[in-house]
Coordinates of C-alpha atoms and ligand atoms in Angstrom, one line a residue:
M1 CA 0.0 0.0 0.0
D2 CA 1.7 3.3 -1.2
E3 CA -0.3 5.8 0.7
R4 CA 0.2 6.0 4.5
V5 CA -3.2 5.4 6.0
T6 CA -3.3 5.6 9.8
L7 CA -5.9 3.8 11.9
R8 CA -7.2 7.1 12.9
S9 CA -7.7 8.4 9.3
H10 CA -9.2 5.0 8.4
L11 CA -11.7 5.3 11.2
D12 CA -12.5 8.9 10.3
Q13 CA -13.4 7.8 6.8
A14 CA -15.6 5.0 8.2
V15 CA -17.5 7.2 10.6
Q16 CA -20.0 8.4 8.0
D17 CA -23.0 6.1 8.0
A18 CA -23.8 3.9 11.0
P19 CA -25.5 5.6 14.0
N20 CA -22.9 4.4 16.5
A21 CA -19.9 4.9 14.2
P22 CA -18.1 7.6 16.2
A23 CA -18.5 5.6 19.4
V24 CA -17.2 2.4 17.7
A25 CA -14.3 4.3 16.4
A26 CA -13.5 5.7 19.9
V27 CA -13.6 2.2 21.4
I28 CA -11.3 0.8 18.6
E29 CA -8.9 3.7 19.2
A30 CA -8.9 3.1 22.9
V31 CA -8.1 -0.6 22.4
A32 CA -5.5 0.2 19.8
A33 CA -3.8 2.8 22.1
A34 CA -3.7 0.3 25.0
S35 CA -2.4 -2.4 22.7
I36 CA 0.5 -0.2 21.6
R37 CA 1.5 0.2 25.3
L38 CA 1.0 -3.5 25.9
A39 CA 3.2 -4.4 22.8
V40 CA 6.0 -2.5 24.4
L41 CA 5.6 -4.2 27.8
I42 CA 5.4 -7.6 26.1
A43 CA 8.5 -7.0 24.0
D44 CA 10.5 -5.8 27.0
G45 CA 9.3 -8.7 29.2
P46 CA 11.8 -9.2 32.0
L47 CA 13.4 -5.8 31.2
A48 CA 10.1 -4.3 32.3
G49 CA 9.7 -6.5 35.3
I50 CA 7.4 -9.1 33.7
T51 CA 8.4 -12.3 35.4
G52 CA 5.9 -14.6 33.7
R53 CA 5.0 -15.9 37.1
H54 CA 1.5 -17.0 38.0
S55 CA -0.3 -14.5 40.1
G56 CA -3.7 -16.1 40.5
I57 CA -6.5 -18.0 38.7
N58 CA -9.0 -16.4 36.4
P59 CA -12.8 -17.2 36.7
D60 CA -12.4 -20.0 34.2
G61 CA -9.7 -21.7 36.1
D62 CA -6.8 -20.7 33.9
L63 CA -3.6 -19.7 35.6
Q64 CA -3.2 -16.0 35.5
K65 CA 0.3 -14.5 34.9
D66 CA 1.5 -11.1 35.9
I67 CA 1.3 -10.1 32.2
D68 CA -2.4 -11.1 32.1
V69 CA -3.2 -8.9 35.1
A70 CA -1.2 -6.0 33.5
A71 CA -3.0 -6.4 30.2
D72 CA -6.4 -6.5 31.8
E73 CA -5.7 -3.3 33.7
M74 CA -4.3 -1.5 30.6
M75 CA -7.4 -2.4 28.5
R76 CA -9.8 -1.5 31.3
R77 CA -8.1 1.8 31.9
A78 CA -8.4 2.7 28.2
L79 CA -12.0 1.5 27.9
R80 CA -13.2 3.4 30.9
M81 CA -12.4 6.6 29.0
A82 CA -14.4 5.4 26.0
P83 CA -18.2 5.4 25.4
V84 CA -18.6 2.0 27.0
A85 CA -21.5 0.9 29.3
A86 CA -19.9 -2.4 30.4
I87 CA -16.8 -4.4 30.0
L88 CA -16.7 -8.2 30.1
S89 CA -13.2 -9.4 30.5
E90 CA -11.8 -12.9 30.5
E91 CA -10.0 -11.9 33.7
S92 CA -13.0 -11.3 35.9
E93 CA -16.1 -13.2 36.8
L94 CA -18.7 -10.4 36.2
P95 CA -18.9 -7.5 33.8
E96 CA -17.6 -4.2 35.0
M97 CA -20.4 -1.7 34.8
L98 CA -19.5 1.8 33.6
D99 CA -21.7 4.6 32.2
A100 CA -25.1 2.9 31.8
E101 CA -26.1 5.5 29.1
A102 CA -23.0 4.9 27.0
P103 CA -23.9 3.3 23.6
L104 CA -21.6 0.3 23.5
C105 CA -20.6 -2.8 25.5
V106 CA -17.2 -4.6 25.0
A107 CA -16.2 -8.2 25.6
I108 CA -12.4 -8.6 25.7
D109 CA -9.7 -11.2 26.1
P110 CA -6.9 -8.8 27.1
L111 CA -4.1 -11.3 26.5
D112 CA -4.9 -14.5 24.8
G113 CA -2.4 -17.4 24.9
S114 CA -0.1 -15.7 27.5
A115 CA 1.4 -19.1 28.3
N116 CA 3.2 -18.7 24.9
L117 CA 5.0 -15.6 26.1
E118 CA 7.9 -17.4 27.8
N119 CA 8.6 -19.1 24.5
N120 CA 8.5 -15.8 22.6
I121 CA 5.5 -17.0 20.5
S122 CA 2.8 -14.7 19.3
I123 CA 0.0 -13.8 21.7
G124 CA -2.8 -11.3 21.4
T125 CA -5.8 -9.2 22.5
I126 CA -9.3 -10.1 21.2
F127 CA -12.2 -7.7 21.4
S128 CA -15.9 -7.7 20.5
I129 CA -18.1 -4.5 20.4
R130 CA -21.9 -4.5 20.6
P131 CA -24.5 -1.7 20.8
R132 CA -25.9 -1.5 24.3
G133 CA -29.4 -2.9 24.7
N134 CA -32.0 -1.3 27.1
D135 CA -30.7 -3.6 29.8
V136 CA -26.9 -3.3 29.9
L137 CA -26.1 -6.7 31.1
S138 CA -28.4 -8.6 28.7
T139 CA -26.4 -7.0 25.8
F140 CA -23.8 -9.7 26.3
F141 CA -26.5 -12.4 26.0
E142 CA -27.6 -11.4 22.5
P143 CA -26.4 -13.6 19.6
G144 CA -23.0 -12.8 18.0
T145 CA -24.8 -11.2 15.0
A146 CA -25.4 -8.3 17.4
Q147 CA -21.7 -7.4 17.2
C148 CA -21.0 -4.2 15.3
A149 CA -17.3 -4.6 15.2
A150 CA -14.6 -6.9 16.5
G151 CA -11.0 -7.7 16.0
F152 CA -7.7 -8.8 17.5
V153 CA -4.1 -7.6 18.0
V154 CA -1.2 -10.0 17.4
Y155 CA 1.9 -9.3 19.4
G156 CA 4.4 -11.2 17.3
P157 CA 7.5 -10.4 15.2
Q158 CA 5.2 -7.5 14.1
T159 CA 2.3 -6.0 16.1
I160 CA -0.7 -6.5 13.9
L161 CA -4.3 -5.2 14.3
V162 CA -7.1 -7.1 12.5
L163 CA -10.3 -5.1 12.4
A164 CA -13.7 -6.2 11.3
M165 CA -15.9 -3.2 10.8
N166 CA -18.6 -2.2 8.2
Q167 CA -18.6 -5.7 6.8
S168 CA -14.9 -5.4 5.9
V169 CA -11.8 -6.9 7.4
D170 CA -8.7 -4.7 7.3
I171 CA -5.2 -5.3 8.6
F172 CA -2.9 -2.7 10.2
I173 CA 0.7 -2.9 11.3
L174 CA 2.2 -1.0 14.2
D175 CA 4.8 1.6 13.2
R176 CA 6.8 1.4 16.4
L177 CA 8.6 4.7 16.0
A178 CA 5.5 6.7 15.2
R179 CA 3.5 4.6 17.7
E180 CA 0.5 4.3 15.4
F181 CA -1.1 1.6 13.3
L182 CA -0.9 1.8 9.5
L183 CA -3.2 0.1 7.0
I184 CA -1.5 -2.7 5.1
A185 CA -4.5 -4.7 3.7
Q186 CA -8.1 -3.7 3.1
G187 CA -11.1 -5.9 2.4
V188 CA -9.1 -9.1 3.1
K189 CA -10.7 -12.3 1.7
I190 CA -9.9 -15.8 3.0
A191 CA -8.9 -18.3 0.3
P192 CA -11.9 -20.5 0.0
N193 CA -10.2 -23.9 -0.3
T194 CA -6.8 -24.2 1.3
P195 CA -5.8 -27.7 2.3
E196 CA -4.4 -26.9 5.7
F197 CA -5.8 -27.7 9.1
A198 CA -4.9 -26.7 12.6
I199 CA -5.9 -28.8 15.6
N200 CA -4.3 -30.0 18.8
A201 CA -3.8 -33.6 17.6
S202 CA -2.7 -34.8 21.0
N203 CA -6.4 -34.9 21.8
H204 CA -7.2 -37.3 19.0
R205 CA -8.4 -40.1 21.4
H206 CA -10.8 -37.7 23.1
W207 CA -12.5 -36.3 20.0
H208 CA -15.9 -37.4 19.0
G209 CA -16.8 -39.1 15.7
P210 CA -17.2 -36.2 13.3
V211 CA -13.9 -34.5 14.2
R212 CA -12.0 -37.7 14.1
A213 CA -13.5 -38.6 10.7
Y214 CA -12.7 -35.1 9.3
I215 CA -9.1 -35.2 10.5
D216 CA -8.6 -38.8 9.4
E217 CA -9.7 -37.7 5.9
C218 CA -7.2 -34.9 6.0
L219 CA -4.4 -37.2 7.1
A220 CA -5.3 -39.8 4.4
G221 CA -4.8 -37.2 1.8
S222 CA -4.1 -38.3 -1.7
N223 CA -3.9 -42.0 -0.5
G224 CA -7.6 -41.8 0.0
G225 CA -8.3 -39.9 -3.2
G226 CA -8.6 -36.5 -1.5
A227 CA -6.2 -33.6 -1.3
D228 CA -2.9 -33.7 0.6
F229 CA -3.3 -31.5 3.7
N230 CA -0.7 -29.6 5.6
M231 CA -1.0 -29.1 9.3
R232 CA -0.2 -26.3 11.8
W233 CA -0.8 -25.9 15.5
I234 CA 0.6 -22.8 17.2
G235 CA -1.6 -23.0 20.3
S236 CA -2.3 -19.3 20.0
L237 CA -5.7 -18.4 18.7
V238 CA -4.7 -15.0 17.4
A239 CA -1.8 -16.3 15.4
E240 CA -3.9 -19.1 13.9
S241 CA -6.6 -16.7 13.0
L242 CA -4.1 -14.3 11.2
R243 CA -2.7 -17.3 9.3
I244 CA -6.1 -18.2 8.1
L245 CA -6.7 -14.6 6.9
V246 CA -3.4 -14.6 5.1
R247 CA -3.4 -18.1 3.5
G248 CA -6.7 -19.9 4.4
G249 CA -7.2 -23.2 6.0
V250 CA -9.4 -24.5 8.8
F251 CA -8.9 -24.2 12.6
L252 CA -10.6 -26.6 15.0
Y253 CA -10.9 -26.4 18.8
P254 CA -13.7 -29.0 19.1
A255 CA -15.6 -30.3 22.1
D256 CA -14.0 -33.5 23.4
A257 CA -14.4 -36.1 26.1
R258 CA -11.9 -34.6 28.6
P259 CA -13.5 -33.3 31.8
G260 CA -14.0 -29.5 31.3
Y261 CA -13.9 -29.8 27.5
R262 CA -17.4 -31.0 26.7
E263 CA -18.1 -27.6 25.2
G264 CA -14.6 -27.1 23.8
R265 CA -12.1 -24.8 25.3
L266 CA -12.6 -21.4 23.8
R267 CA -15.0 -18.8 25.2
L268 CA -18.0 -17.7 23.2
L269 CA -18.1 -14.0 24.0
Y270 CA -14.6 -12.8 23.7
E271 CA -13.0 -15.5 21.6
A272 CA -15.4 -17.3 19.3
H273 CA -17.9 -14.5 18.6
P274 CA -15.2 -11.9 17.5
M275 CA -13.3 -14.5 15.5
A276 CA -16.5 -15.6 13.8
L277 CA -17.3 -12.0 12.8
V278 CA -13.8 -11.6 11.4
M279 CA -14.0 -14.9 9.5
E280 CA -17.4 -14.2 8.0
W281 CA -16.7 -10.6 7.0
A282 CA -13.6 -11.9 5.3
G283 CA -15.6 -14.4 3.3
G284 CA -14.9 -17.4 5.6
A285 CA -17.1 -19.3 8.0
A286 CA -17.3 -20.3 11.7
T287 CA -19.4 -23.1 13.2
T288 CA -19.6 -25.4 16.2
G289 CA -19.9 -28.2 13.6
R290 CA -23.6 -28.0 13.9
R291 CA -24.5 -24.4 14.4
R292 CA -23.2 -21.1 13.0
I293 CA -21.2 -19.4 15.8
L294 CA -22.7 -15.9 15.2
E295 CA -26.2 -17.2 15.8
L296 CA -25.4 -18.5 19.3
A297 CA -26.2 -16.4 22.4
A298 CA -24.3 -16.9 25.6
K299 CA -26.1 -18.0 28.7
T300 CA -23.2 -17.3 31.0
P301 CA -20.4 -14.7 30.7
H302 CA -17.6 -17.2 30.3
Q303 CA -19.4 -20.0 28.4
R304 CA -17.2 -22.2 26.2
V305 CA -18.0 -23.3 22.7
P306 CA -16.5 -25.6 20.1
L307 CA -15.0 -23.5 17.4
I308 CA -14.3 -24.5 13.8
M309 CA -13.5 -21.7 11.5
G310 CA -11.7 -20.6 8.3
S311 CA -12.0 -21.3 4.6
V312 CA -15.6 -21.9 3.6
R313 CA -14.8 -25.2 1.9
G314 CA -13.0 -26.7 5.0
V315 CA -15.7 -25.5 7.4
R316 CA -18.4 -26.8 5.2
D317 CA -16.8 -30.2 5.0
V318 CA -16.6 -30.4 8.8
A319 CA -20.3 -29.4 9.0
V320 CA -21.3 -32.0 6.4
I321 CA -19.6 -34.7 8.4
H322 CA -21.4 -33.5 11.6
E323 CA -24.7 -33.9 9.8
G324 CA -24.0 -37.5 9.0
I325 CA -22.4 -38.7 12.3
E326 CA -23.7 -38.7 15.8
P327 CA -21.3 -37.0 18.3
M328 CA -20.3 -40.2 20.0
F329 CA -17.2 -40.5 22.2
D330 CA -16.8 -44.0 20.8
H331 CA -13.0 -44.4 20.4
S332 CA -13.6 -46.7 17.5
D333 CA -11.5 -46.7 14.4
A334 CA -14.5 -47.2 12.2
P335 CA -14.1 -46.8 8.5
L336 CA -15.0 -43.4 7.2
F337 CA -18.7 -44.1 6.5
A338 CA -18.1 -44.3 2.8
R339 CA -17.6 -40.6 2.5
R340 CA -14.2 -41.1 0.9
G341 CA -13.8 -38.5 -1.8
L342 CA -15.7 -35.8 0.1
F343 CA -12.7 -33.5 -0.3
R344 CA -12.1 -34.0 -4.0
Ligands
F6P401 O1 -7.5 -19.8 25.0 C1 -6.1 -19.9 25.2 C2 -5.4 -20.6 24.1 O2 -4.0 -20.5 24.3 C3 -5.8 -20.3 22.6 O3 -5.1 -19.1 22.2 C4 -5.3 -21.5 21.9 O4 -6.1 -21.7 20.7 C5 -5.7 -22.6 22.9 O5 -5.7 -22.0 24.2 C6 -4.6 -23.7 22.9 O6 -5.1 -24.7 23.6 P1 -4.3 -26.1 23.9 O7 -3.1 -25.8 24.7 O8 -5.3 -27.0 24.5 O9 -3.9 -26.6 22.5
MN402 MN1 -8.2 -16.5 25.8

């Protein structure tokens, strides 16, 4: 991109139509500004006193590190200055109520995948923005289609902001010297049929039938008459999502038979909903295997959900297999139900 388009000028241009547009822009700017400060803290790590030590347990039972707590505080501080009625963060049990008259509610995972930090692997912030309903709290329990914008920041070799807004997915890079985000890709579209999958394969024995069948098809590749698949698993949702935007493929964090994983691992409100909005607005798809993620409404703030997302073809193949096979935790190595050739 030749012209230097800053996030701020991009948001100014976008502010035209939608009723909440200036408020949405203000929230995005708040998250972006906090993420710039957080990127510096992450990059400095031990130099800035980040020990990586556990300092508690979050409401979902995940170990909380000092950087999780710092990220949560940085995002909250920024959002409290923005037109936000309530913040739901991964790091606390209940939403924080702010100005009840403000037009927006924000669900946020301030620092996803922080366990990767000590290995210097990409981690990120994920956010979801909704217009406030009459009752502030019940805003969070509307389906994901209620989101008006969402996105994520990847703190990796580069700091990248992915923004889903006005039905478009745009990507920005942090100019570290100028301390501002610059547009590098506009109207990103996910390749519809990339033969690449991402799943934590160590859980193979715990998966239920449809997921095992899909992955077994991928692994059989051309030996079974289908396409040869490549595999990736970073263990960092933001990094996997960015990869899908760049080159396609399908990501799966399914439900499985382990205690605590019956509804998968990822959280609906601040992980699956925002990623699903990004995927769909980039021409991809996101499902539990049986239901479109964006049509789901949370019943509790930290509800988990199976998440399968990415290229439309891959997501559709997973959904087709789910239609044909009951979700049994059967541990059998049954033949693939005469579906061989599905991927051709
Ligand atoms: O939710 C935290 C997270 O680190 C995600 O970023 C990632 O997709 C997932 O957990 C990895 O889980 P696992 O360690 O079970 O593969
Ligand atoms: Mn998370």
